[in-house]
Coordinates of C-alpha atoms in Angstrom, one line a residue:
M205 CA -160.9 -63.4 47.7
E206 CA -160.4 -59.6 46.2
D207 CA -157.3 -58.0 48.0
V208 CA -158.3 -55.5 50.8
K209 CA -158.2 -52.4 50.8
Y210 CA -156.4 -49.6 53.2
S211 CA -157.4 -46.1 53.9
E212 CA -154.5 -44.2 53.9
K213 CA -155.1 -42.9 57.5
D214 CA -155.2 -46.7 58.1
R215 CA -151.7 -47.5 56.9
K216 CA -151.2 -44.2 60.0
R217 CA -152.5 -46.1 62.4
Q218 CA -150.2 -49.2 61.2
V219 CA -147.6 -47.5 61.8
T220 CA -147.8 -46.4 64.9
T221 CA -149.1 -49.8 66.9
F222 CA -145.7 -51.3 65.4
T223 CA -143.9 -48.5 66.8
D224 CA -145.9 -49.3 69.4
A225 CA -144.3 -52.3 69.2
E226 CA -141.2 -52.0 69.3
D227 CA -141.2 -50.3 72.0
Y228 CA -142.2 -52.3 73.8
K229 CA -139.5 -55.1 72.6
R230 CA -136.5 -52.7 74.1
I231 CA -138.8 -52.5 77.3
R232 CA -138.6 -56.5 77.8
R233 CA -134.9 -55.6 76.9
K234 CA -134.3 -53.5 79.7
K235 CA -136.3 -55.4 81.8
S236 CA -133.3 -58.5 81.4
L237 CA -136.4 -60.5 79.9
D238 CA -136.2 -62.3 77.5
N239 CA -138.2 -62.3 73.4
T240 CA -139.7 -65.5 73.4
I241 CA -141.6 -65.3 77.6
F242 CA -144.6 -63.8 75.6
K243 CA -146.1 -65.6 72.6
H244 CA -148.9 -63.5 71.5
R245 CA -147.3 -60.3 69.0
I246 CA -148.6 -57.5 67.8
D247 CA -149.6 -58.2 64.0
P248 CA -148.5 -55.0 62.2
L249 CA -151.3 -55.4 60.6
F250 CA -153.4 -54.5 63.8
S251 CA -155.4 -51.5 63.8
V252 CA -157.5 -50.2 66.6
S253 CA -160.3 -49.7 63.9
S254 CA -160.5 -53.4 62.2
S255 CA -159.4 -55.6 66.0
T256 CA -162.0 -57.8 67.4
P257 CA -163.0 -57.2 70.7
I258 CA -160.7 -60.4 72.3
Q259 CA -157.4 -58.9 69.6
Q260 CA -158.4 -55.1 71.7
K261 CA -158.7 -56.9 75.2
T262 CA -155.1 -58.5 74.4
L263 CA -153.6 -55.1 72.6
E264 CA -154.1 -52.6 76.0
A265 CA -153.0 -56.0 77.8
L266 CA -149.7 -55.8 76.2
E267 CA -149.6 -52.3 76.5
R268 CA -150.1 -52.2 80.4
M269 CA -147.3 -55.5 80.5
P270 CA -144.5 -53.0 81.3
L271 CA -146.8 -51.6 84.8
L272 CA -147.7 -54.9 86.1
L273 CA -144.1 -56.8 85.8
S274 CA -143.0 -53.5 87.7
Q275 CA -145.3 -54.0 90.1
F276 CA -145.2 -58.2 90.8
D277 CA -140.4 -56.5 91.5
S278 CA -141.7 -54.3 94.1
L279 CA -143.3 -56.9 95.3
S280 CA -142.0 -59.5 98.4
P281 CA -141.0 -63.0 97.9
H282 CA -143.9 -64.9 99.7
S283 CA -146.5 -62.4 97.9
K284 CA -144.8 -63.9 94.1
T285 CA -145.1 -67.2 94.5
Q286 CA -148.6 -66.1 94.8
A287 CA -149.4 -64.5 92.6
L288 CA -146.8 -67.0 90.0
N289 CA -149.8 -69.5 91.8
Q290 CA -152.4 -67.9 90.6
L291 CA -150.8 -68.0 87.2
V292 CA -150.2 -71.1 87.1
K293 CA -153.7 -71.7 88.1
Q294 CA -154.8 -70.2 85.1
S295 CA -152.4 -70.8 82.2
N296 CA -153.5 -74.0 79.6
T297 CA -151.5 -76.9 79.3
S298 CA -149.0 -75.4 76.5
T299 CA -148.1 -72.6 78.4
L300 CA -146.7 -74.6 81.5
Q301 CA -145.2 -77.0 79.5
F302 CA -143.0 -73.7 78.0
I303 CA -142.5 -72.6 82.0
N304 CA -141.6 -76.3 81.8
S305 CA -138.9 -75.6 79.5
L306 CA -137.5 -73.0 81.3
V307 CA -137.5 -73.3 84.6
L308 CA -136.0 -76.3 84.4
P309 CA -132.7 -75.6 83.4
I310 CA -132.4 -72.5 85.2
L311 CA -133.2 -75.1 88.7
K312 CA -130.6 -77.3 87.0
R313 CA -126.9 -77.5 88.8
D314 CA -123.7 -80.0 89.3
F315 CA -123.3 -79.2 92.2
L316 CA -120.7 -82.1 92.7
S317 CA -119.1 -80.4 90.2
S318 CA -119.1 -77.5 90.8
L319 CA -116.9 -78.7 94.1
P320 CA -113.1 -78.5 95.0
H321 CA -112.6 -81.9 94.3
E322 CA -111.5 -83.0 98.7
L323 CA -115.5 -81.7 98.8
A324 CA -116.4 -83.6 96.3
L325 CA -114.6 -86.8 97.9
Q326 CA -115.7 -86.3 101.1
V327 CA -119.6 -86.0 99.5
I328 CA -120.1 -89.4 98.0
S329 CA -117.9 -90.8 100.9
Y330 CA -121.6 -91.4 102.5
L331 CA -123.0 -93.1 99.4
D332 CA -123.2 -96.7 99.5
V333 CA -122.9 -98.9 96.8
S334 CA -126.1 -98.8 95.0
S335 CA -125.9 -94.2 94.8
L336 CA -122.3 -94.6 94.0
C337 CA -123.4 -96.3 91.2
R338 CA -126.6 -94.5 90.4
A339 CA -124.7 -91.1 91.1
S340 CA -121.6 -92.4 88.5
T341 CA -124.7 -92.6 85.5
V342 CA -125.2 -88.9 85.6
C343 CA -123.0 -87.8 83.7
R344 CA -119.3 -88.6 82.9
R345 CA -117.9 -85.5 85.6
W346 CA -119.6 -87.5 88.4
D347 CA -118.3 -91.2 86.7
S348 CA -114.5 -89.7 87.6
I349 CA -114.6 -88.3 90.7
I350 CA -116.1 -91.4 91.2
S351 CA -114.0 -94.1 89.7
R352 CA -111.2 -92.8 91.4
D353 CA -111.4 -92.0 94.4
E354 CA -110.0 -95.1 96.5
K355 CA -110.2 -94.6 99.4
T356 CA -114.0 -94.6 99.6
W357 CA -113.5 -98.4 97.2
L358 CA -111.3 -99.0 99.9
R359 CA -114.2 -98.8 102.1
L360 CA -116.6 -100.0 100.7
L361 CA -114.1 -103.0 99.9
D362 CA -113.7 -103.2 104.0
N363 CA -117.5 -103.0 105.2
D364 CA -118.5 -105.5 102.4
G365 CA -115.1 -108.1 104.0
F366 CA -113.4 -108.3 101.3
K367 CA -110.5 -108.8 100.5
S368 CA -108.2 -105.6 99.5
E369 CA -104.8 -107.0 98.2
L370 CA -104.2 -105.6 94.6
N371 CA -101.8 -107.8 92.1
D372 CA -99.7 -107.7 89.5
N373 CA -102.6 -106.8 86.5
Y374 CA -104.4 -104.6 88.7
K375 CA -101.0 -103.2 90.0
N376 CA -100.2 -102.1 85.9
S377 CA -103.6 -101.5 85.3
N378 CA -103.9 -97.9 82.5
N379 CA -107.9 -97.4 82.7
N380 CA -108.9 -94.8 84.6
S381 CA -110.8 -96.6 87.0
S382 CA -110.2 -96.9 90.6
H383 CA -108.5 -100.4 91.8
H384 CA -110.3 -101.2 94.8
K385 CA -112.9 -100.9 91.8
E386 CA -112.4 -102.9 89.4
I387 CA -111.4 -105.2 93.2
Y388 CA -114.6 -105.0 94.6
K389 CA -117.1 -105.1 91.1
R390 CA -115.1 -108.8 90.3
Q391 CA -115.8 -109.7 93.9
H392 CA -119.6 -108.1 94.3
I393 CA -120.2 -110.2 91.2
L394 CA -118.1 -113.4 92.5
K395 CA -119.9 -112.9 95.8
T396 CA -123.8 -113.0 93.6
N397 CA -122.3 -116.0 91.9
W398 CA -122.1 -118.3 95.1
K399 CA -125.7 -116.6 95.8
K400 CA -127.1 -117.5 92.8
G401 CA -125.3 -121.1 92.1
R402 CA -123.2 -120.0 89.4
F403 CA -120.9 -122.3 88.4
K404 CA -117.9 -124.0 86.5
K405 CA -118.3 -127.7 87.4
T406 CA -115.0 -130.3 86.9
V407 CA -114.2 -133.9 87.3
F408 CA -112.0 -135.2 88.2
S409 CA -110.5 -138.6 90.0
G410 CA -108.3 -140.1 91.9
H411 CA -107.8 -142.0 94.5
E412 CA -109.2 -144.6 93.2
D413 CA -111.9 -146.4 95.6
H414 CA -110.2 -145.4 98.8
T415 CA -111.4 -142.7 101.4
V416 CA -110.1 -139.5 101.4
T417 CA -109.3 -138.3 105.0
C418 CA -108.0 -134.2 104.0
L419 CA -108.1 -132.0 101.2
Q420 CA -106.7 -128.8 101.7
F421 CA -106.1 -125.9 98.4
D422 CA -105.4 -122.8 97.4
Q423 CA -104.9 -121.0 94.1
D424 CA -102.4 -123.4 92.3
K425 CA -102.5 -126.6 94.0
I426 CA -105.1 -129.4 95.2
V427 CA -103.6 -131.3 98.1
S428 CA -105.4 -134.7 99.2
S429 CA -104.5 -137.8 101.2
A430 CA -106.2 -141.0 101.6
S431 CA -106.4 -144.1 103.5
D432 CA -104.2 -145.6 99.9
T433 CA -101.1 -144.8 101.5
F434 CA -100.2 -141.6 99.1
I435 CA -100.7 -137.8 98.7
N436 CA -102.1 -137.0 95.9
V437 CA -100.9 -132.6 94.4
Y438 CA -103.1 -131.2 91.1
D439 CA -102.6 -128.1 89.2
T440 CA -106.2 -126.0 90.5
Q441 CA -106.1 -124.5 87.2
N442 CA -106.0 -127.8 85.6
P443 CA -106.7 -130.7 87.6
S444 CA -106.0 -133.6 84.9
K445 CA -102.1 -132.9 85.9
V446 CA -102.0 -135.2 89.2
Y447 CA -98.7 -136.2 90.7
Q448 CA -97.8 -138.4 93.6
L449 CA -96.3 -138.5 97.0
E450 CA -95.5 -141.8 98.4
G451 CA -92.7 -142.6 101.6
H452 CA -95.8 -143.8 103.8
Q453 CA -96.1 -147.4 103.9
G454 CA -99.7 -147.0 105.7
G455 CA -103.2 -144.8 105.7
V456 CA -102.7 -140.4 106.0
W457 CA -104.9 -139.8 108.0
A458 CA -103.6 -136.3 108.8
L459 CA -102.6 -133.6 106.5
Q460 CA -101.4 -130.2 106.1
Y461 CA -99.3 -128.1 104.7
V462 CA -98.0 -123.9 105.1
D463 CA -96.7 -122.2 101.2
N464 CA -93.8 -124.5 100.1
T465 CA -94.0 -127.5 103.6
L466 CA -96.5 -130.2 103.9
V467 CA -96.5 -132.4 107.2
S468 CA -97.9 -135.3 107.7
G469 CA -99.5 -138.3 109.2
S470 CA -100.0 -142.5 109.1
T471 CA -101.2 -145.4 110.0
D472 CA -97.5 -145.6 109.9
R473 CA -96.9 -144.0 113.0
T474 CA -94.7 -141.3 112.0
V475 CA -94.9 -137.1 110.6
R476 CA -93.5 -136.6 107.6
V477 CA -91.8 -133.2 106.3
W478 CA -92.4 -132.6 102.7
N479 CA -90.7 -129.8 99.7
I480 CA -94.0 -129.9 97.4
K481 CA -92.2 -128.7 94.9
K482 CA -89.6 -130.5 94.3
R483 CA -91.4 -133.6 95.5
K484 CA -89.4 -134.5 98.2
C485 CA -89.3 -135.7 101.6
T486 CA -86.9 -134.9 103.3
H487 CA -87.6 -135.2 107.3
V488 CA -89.3 -137.7 108.9
F489 CA -90.2 -137.8 112.4
K490 CA -90.9 -141.3 114.6
G491 CA -92.4 -141.5 118.3
H492 CA -95.5 -142.3 117.7
S493 CA -96.8 -145.7 118.5
S494 CA -99.5 -145.8 117.0
T495 CA -101.8 -144.2 114.3
V496 CA -100.8 -140.1 113.7
R497 CA -104.7 -139.1 113.5
C498 CA -104.5 -135.0 113.6
L499 CA -101.8 -132.7 113.1
S500 CA -101.7 -128.5 112.9
I501 CA -98.7 -126.7 111.8
V502 CA -98.5 -123.8 114.6
L503 CA -96.5 -120.9 113.3
P504 CA -96.0 -117.2 115.3
T505 CA -98.8 -115.0 115.4
M506 CA -99.5 -112.2 117.6
V507 CA -101.5 -112.0 120.7
F508 CA -101.6 -109.4 122.6
G509 CA -98.4 -107.7 121.5
V510 CA -96.5 -110.9 122.0
L511 CA -95.6 -112.7 119.5
E512 CA -97.0 -117.2 120.0
P513 CA -94.4 -119.3 119.8
S514 CA -91.9 -118.6 119.6
E515 CA -91.2 -120.7 116.2
P516 CA -93.6 -122.2 114.2
L517 CA -94.2 -125.9 115.5
I518 CA -95.8 -129.1 113.9
V519 CA -98.2 -130.3 116.8
T520 CA -99.2 -134.6 116.2
G521 CA -102.0 -136.3 118.2
S522 CA -102.1 -140.1 118.3
R523 CA -104.1 -142.7 118.9
D524 CA -101.2 -143.4 120.9
S525 CA -102.6 -141.0 123.4
T526 CA -99.9 -138.8 123.5
I527 CA -99.1 -136.0 121.6
R528 CA -95.6 -134.6 120.0
V529 CA -94.2 -131.1 119.4
W530 CA -92.2 -130.1 116.8
R531 CA -90.5 -127.9 115.0
L532 CA -91.1 -127.3 112.1
P533 CA -87.8 -127.6 109.7
D534 CA -86.9 -125.1 106.6
T535 CA -87.1 -128.0 103.7
E536 CA -85.5 -125.6 101.2
N537 CA -82.8 -125.0 102.7
G538 CA -82.3 -127.2 106.0
E539 CA -80.4 -129.7 106.6
E540 CA -82.1 -133.5 106.2
F541 CA -83.1 -135.9 108.8
R542 CA -84.7 -139.6 108.5
G543 CA -82.9 -141.1 111.8
E544 CA -84.0 -141.9 115.6
E545 CA -86.5 -140.2 118.2
E546 CA -83.8 -139.2 120.8
D547 CA -81.4 -137.8 117.4
N548 CA -84.1 -135.4 116.6
K549 CA -82.8 -132.2 117.2
W550 CA -86.1 -130.7 115.9
F551 CA -88.4 -132.5 118.6
K552 CA -89.6 -130.5 121.9
F553 CA -92.4 -131.9 124.1
L554 CA -94.1 -134.9 124.3
L555 CA -96.8 -133.7 126.2
L556 CA -98.7 -136.4 129.0
G557 CA -101.9 -136.3 130.2
H558 CA -104.2 -138.0 128.3
T559 CA -105.6 -141.9 128.8
E560 CA -106.6 -142.8 125.3
S561 CA -106.9 -142.0 121.6
V562 CA -106.3 -138.3 120.9
R563 CA -108.9 -137.6 118.4
S564 CA -108.8 -133.4 117.3
I565 CA -106.5 -131.1 118.4
A566 CA -106.1 -126.7 117.8
A567 CA -104.4 -124.8 118.1
H568 CA -103.3 -120.8 118.4
G569 CA -100.6 -119.2 119.2
N570 CA -99.1 -120.7 122.6
T571 CA -102.6 -121.9 123.2
L572 CA -103.4 -125.4 122.7
V573 CA -106.6 -128.2 122.6
S574 CA -106.8 -131.8 122.7
G575 CA -110.1 -134.4 122.5
S576 CA -110.2 -137.9 123.6
Y577 CA -111.8 -140.6 124.6
D578 CA -110.5 -140.6 127.1
N579 CA -114.4 -138.0 127.4
S580 CA -111.8 -134.8 128.6
V581 CA -110.5 -131.9 127.1
A582 CA -106.9 -130.3 128.6
I583 CA -105.5 -127.3 127.4
W584 CA -101.6 -126.7 127.3
N585 CA -99.0 -124.3 126.2
L586 CA -96.8 -124.7 124.1
E587 CA -94.0 -122.7 125.5
S588 CA -94.1 -124.3 128.0
G589 CA -95.1 -128.3 127.1
R590 CA -96.6 -127.6 130.9
L591 CA -100.9 -129.0 131.0
V592 CA -103.4 -126.4 132.1
H593 CA -106.4 -127.8 132.6
R594 CA -108.6 -130.5 132.2
M595 CA -111.8 -131.2 131.8
E596 CA -114.4 -133.7 132.4
R597 CA -117.8 -132.9 132.4
H598 CA -118.5 -134.8 129.4
S599 CA -119.3 -138.4 129.4
G600 CA -118.7 -139.8 125.9
Y601 CA -115.7 -139.9 123.2
V602 CA -114.5 -136.6 122.7
Y603 CA -114.6 -136.1 118.6
A604 CA -113.8 -132.3 118.1
V605 CA -112.7 -128.8 119.9
A606 CA -112.3 -126.2 118.4
I607 CA -110.8 -122.0 119.0
D608 CA -112.2 -119.3 119.4
P609 CA -108.8 -117.0 120.1
I610 CA -111.3 -113.8 119.4
R611 CA -113.6 -114.3 123.0
Q612 CA -110.5 -116.7 124.6
H613 CA -112.9 -119.8 124.7
C614 CA -112.5 -123.0 123.3
M615 CA -115.7 -126.2 121.8
S616 CA -115.7 -129.2 122.6
G617 CA -118.3 -131.4 120.7
S618 CA -119.0 -135.2 121.6
M619 CA -120.5 -138.3 121.7
D620 CA -122.8 -137.6 124.4
C621 CA -124.5 -135.5 122.2
T622 CA -123.6 -132.3 124.0
V623 CA -120.8 -129.3 122.6
Y624 CA -120.0 -127.5 125.7
I625 CA -118.7 -124.2 125.5
W626 CA -114.6 -123.3 127.7
D627 CA -112.6 -120.2 128.8
I628 CA -109.2 -120.1 128.2
L629 CA -108.3 -118.8 131.4
T630 CA -109.6 -120.1 133.6
G631 CA -110.6 -124.1 132.4
E632 CA -114.3 -123.3 133.4
C633 CA -117.1 -124.4 132.2
L634 CA -119.6 -121.4 130.4
Y635 CA -122.1 -123.4 128.3
K636 CA -123.5 -126.7 127.8
L637 CA -124.9 -126.7 124.1
D638 CA -127.4 -129.0 123.9
G639 CA -130.2 -130.6 121.0
H640 CA -128.3 -133.1 119.0
S641 CA -130.1 -135.7 119.6
V642 CA -126.7 -138.2 118.7
L643 CA -123.1 -138.4 118.7
V644 CA -121.3 -134.7 117.9
G645 CA -118.2 -135.2 115.6
L646 CA -117.8 -131.1 113.5
L647 CA -116.4 -128.8 114.9
G648 CA -116.6 -125.4 113.3
S649 CA -115.4 -121.0 114.8
S650 CA -115.4 -117.9 112.8
P651 CA -116.1 -114.6 114.5
H652 CA -120.0 -114.5 115.4
H653 CA -120.6 -118.0 114.7
L654 CA -120.8 -122.0 115.6
V655 CA -121.1 -124.7 114.5
S656 CA -121.7 -127.9 114.6
A657 CA -122.5 -131.7 113.4
A658 CA -123.6 -133.7 114.2
A659 CA -124.6 -138.1 113.5
D660 CA -128.3 -136.6 113.1
K661 CA -128.3 -135.3 110.4
T662 CA -128.9 -131.8 111.2
L663 CA -125.9 -128.7 111.7
R664 CA -126.8 -126.2 114.5
V665 CA -125.2 -122.6 114.2
W666 CA -125.1 -121.2 117.7
N667 CA -124.3 -117.9 119.3
P668 CA -120.7 -118.2 119.9
D669 CA -121.7 -115.2 122.8
T670 CA -125.3 -116.4 124.5
G671 CA -124.6 -120.2 123.7
V672 CA -128.2 -120.1 122.0
C673 CA -129.5 -122.3 119.2
E674 CA -129.8 -119.7 116.7
H675 CA -130.4 -121.9 113.7
V676 CA -131.1 -125.8 112.8
L677 CA -129.8 -127.3 109.3
A678 CA -132.7 -129.4 108.5
G679 CA -135.5 -129.7 107.2
L680 CA -137.5 -131.0 104.0
R681 CA -134.2 -129.6 101.7
G682 CA -131.9 -131.2 104.5
H683 CA -129.7 -134.5 104.7
N684 CA -131.0 -137.9 104.8
S685 CA -127.8 -139.4 106.7
A686 CA -125.0 -138.6 109.4
I687 CA -123.4 -134.9 108.4
T688 CA -119.4 -136.4 107.0
C689 CA -118.0 -133.4 106.2
F690 CA -118.4 -129.1 105.8
K691 CA -116.4 -126.2 106.7
H692 CA -118.3 -122.8 106.9
D693 CA -117.4 -118.7 106.9
D694 CA -119.2 -114.9 108.2
E695 CA -121.9 -115.8 105.3
K696 CA -122.6 -119.7 104.4
V697 CA -122.0 -123.1 105.2
I698 CA -122.2 -125.9 103.3
S699 CA -121.9 -129.4 104.1
G700 CA -122.1 -132.8 102.7
S701 CA -123.4 -136.1 103.3
E702 CA -124.1 -138.9 101.4
G703 CA -126.7 -137.8 99.2
G704 CA -124.9 -134.4 98.1
L705 CA -123.6 -131.4 99.4
K706 CA -126.2 -128.8 100.0
M707 CA -124.5 -124.5 100.5
W708 CA -126.9 -122.8 103.7
D709 CA -127.2 -119.1 104.6
I710 CA -125.3 -118.9 107.9
K711 CA -128.2 -115.6 108.6
T712 CA -131.0 -117.4 108.6
G713 CA -130.4 -120.8 108.4
R714 CA -132.4 -121.0 105.1
H715 CA -131.4 -123.7 102.6
L716 CA -129.8 -122.7 99.4
Y717 CA -129.3 -124.5 96.6
N718 CA -127.9 -128.2 96.6
L719 CA -124.0 -128.1 94.8
I720 CA -124.3 -131.7 94.4
N721 CA -126.6 -134.7 93.7
N722 CA -127.0 -138.3 93.9
V723 CA -123.4 -139.4 94.9
K724 CA -123.1 -142.6 97.8
G725 CA -121.3 -139.6 99.9
V726 CA -119.2 -136.4 100.9
W727 CA -115.9 -138.0 101.8
W728 CA -114.5 -133.5 102.6
V729 CA -115.5 -130.6 101.2
T730 CA -113.8 -127.1 101.8
F731 CA -113.6 -124.0 99.8
D732 CA -112.3 -120.1 99.4
Y733 CA -113.0 -116.8 97.7
R734 CA -114.1 -118.4 94.9
R735 CA -113.8 -122.0 94.4
C736 CA -115.5 -124.8 96.3
I737 CA -113.5 -127.8 96.2
A738 CA -115.6 -132.2 97.4
A739 CA -114.3 -135.4 97.9
V740 CA -117.2 -137.5 97.0
N741 CA -117.8 -141.6 96.7
D742 CA -120.0 -142.6 93.7
N743 CA -120.3 -145.7 91.7
E744 CA -117.6 -147.2 94.1
K745 CA -115.3 -144.5 92.7
T746 CA -113.9 -141.4 94.7
S747 CA -113.5 -138.4 92.9
F748 CA -112.9 -134.6 92.7
V749 CA -115.7 -132.1 92.3
M750 CA -114.4 -128.8 91.5
L751 CA -117.4 -125.8 91.6
D752 CA -115.5 -122.6 90.5
F753 CA -117.7 -119.6 91.1
G754 CA -115.4 -116.7 89.4
V755 CA -115.9 -117.1 86.2
Y756 CA -120.2 -116.3 85.1
G757 CA -119.6 -112.8 84.9
L758 CA -115.7 -112.7 85.3
E759 CA -112.6 -113.0 83.1
E760 CA -110.9 -115.9 83.3
A761 CA -108.3 -115.1 86.0

């Protein structure tokens, strides 16, 4: 290609054109515009005489730009919006992308970080857990604000019904997160594990081929009793470690412990008090003339601003139709006792009123409720030992009683297939709950639900305020024989019968999954926030199954 030769006149035009461009740049800077707004830059080689018509129009448009910008500044906000709208409509994709790259950084504003810390905390206090988790991923500053806010995570713990206690591991933690956030995270994972059936299964043997009558556990120990006269104590962390409490001469049919003090009742008609750690029986209480069938340790609790009862008590019910009340001994520092009833300074009351076996008792504060094979339900005052009310509407043996201290109600289940709800203060029958077709042998009460289980293979969830049956836990995935045990909270029901152990959603009545399959029977089941333990009969042998929901997705606790 030949070199292009320019005349002196053309070169002057080039200089003039270049100078115009520099003047235009200065105008843009004066208007505080970014140098990159306009993509069309004037080529100094352009000359008026050599430019094409399109180039000439472009050049003229650029020369008019300062005037256009000045006119734009004089427009009202609404008119500016309309003008920009028209410009955007006429812009190509490349120009729109360029505009987007300029506008987005201007509109972005970290409002949370720019607020005073107290106001930022106020903002996040309105967010739920999902929103908080998403917000914490925006940037490190947001994550720091959210993670370190103790009050917000404590509120969420309370709202979701999680425990908020701090153990030593959390108290000594040096990480930057809220201690309560870490607790919430662990308990949320734990709750998810329960819903999805993720657990570690441990099986351990005990009581040979005997029937397990009671089962209770905590983080340190598992305590069971059976018809073989022994009380077994296992290490929760390693159930293969076991020792036995020996002393009863008959099957142990009632048992409960509080801290290091254990109380047991037996077919040998005695009540024994044990120091668990010392593996020693410290007290033997006599007085019943037949099997001790049920017992309860009643600890003082606040009732309408008063501590009731005034001291810790032991209450026992027997097949001899009586109820006995003893003061709970101090097994650590108190004197021991193995004498006769007349010398027993811990004995407090003999409650007479039933005429047949006392099958079930429940207590709260000074209120004791008992159910008997004489078809009656009785309400007693533990401070005075007085019979307050006797209710006789059942037409069959009363197998189970429960107390609802929130509503001041008590409930009873009977061989006559019914459940009654009673007013504790007046003894009046509030509701008769029909629906079961065979013996109602088990009852459970919680703040929002009343649950009954029967020999008709079903469990029923009732509204404790109205007596309305909300769910029947049965169906194709239900049990195939009488319900032998169950426990519930405000999320779930776990029930056992011949064949296995099942878990249900208490709010919907839906069967969630089977916890244990293909066993001959389930004697007992209990659970806490992390573990579920069941005593089962499999191949004519008694064993225990521990399901630990705190392992999957969590560090070993």
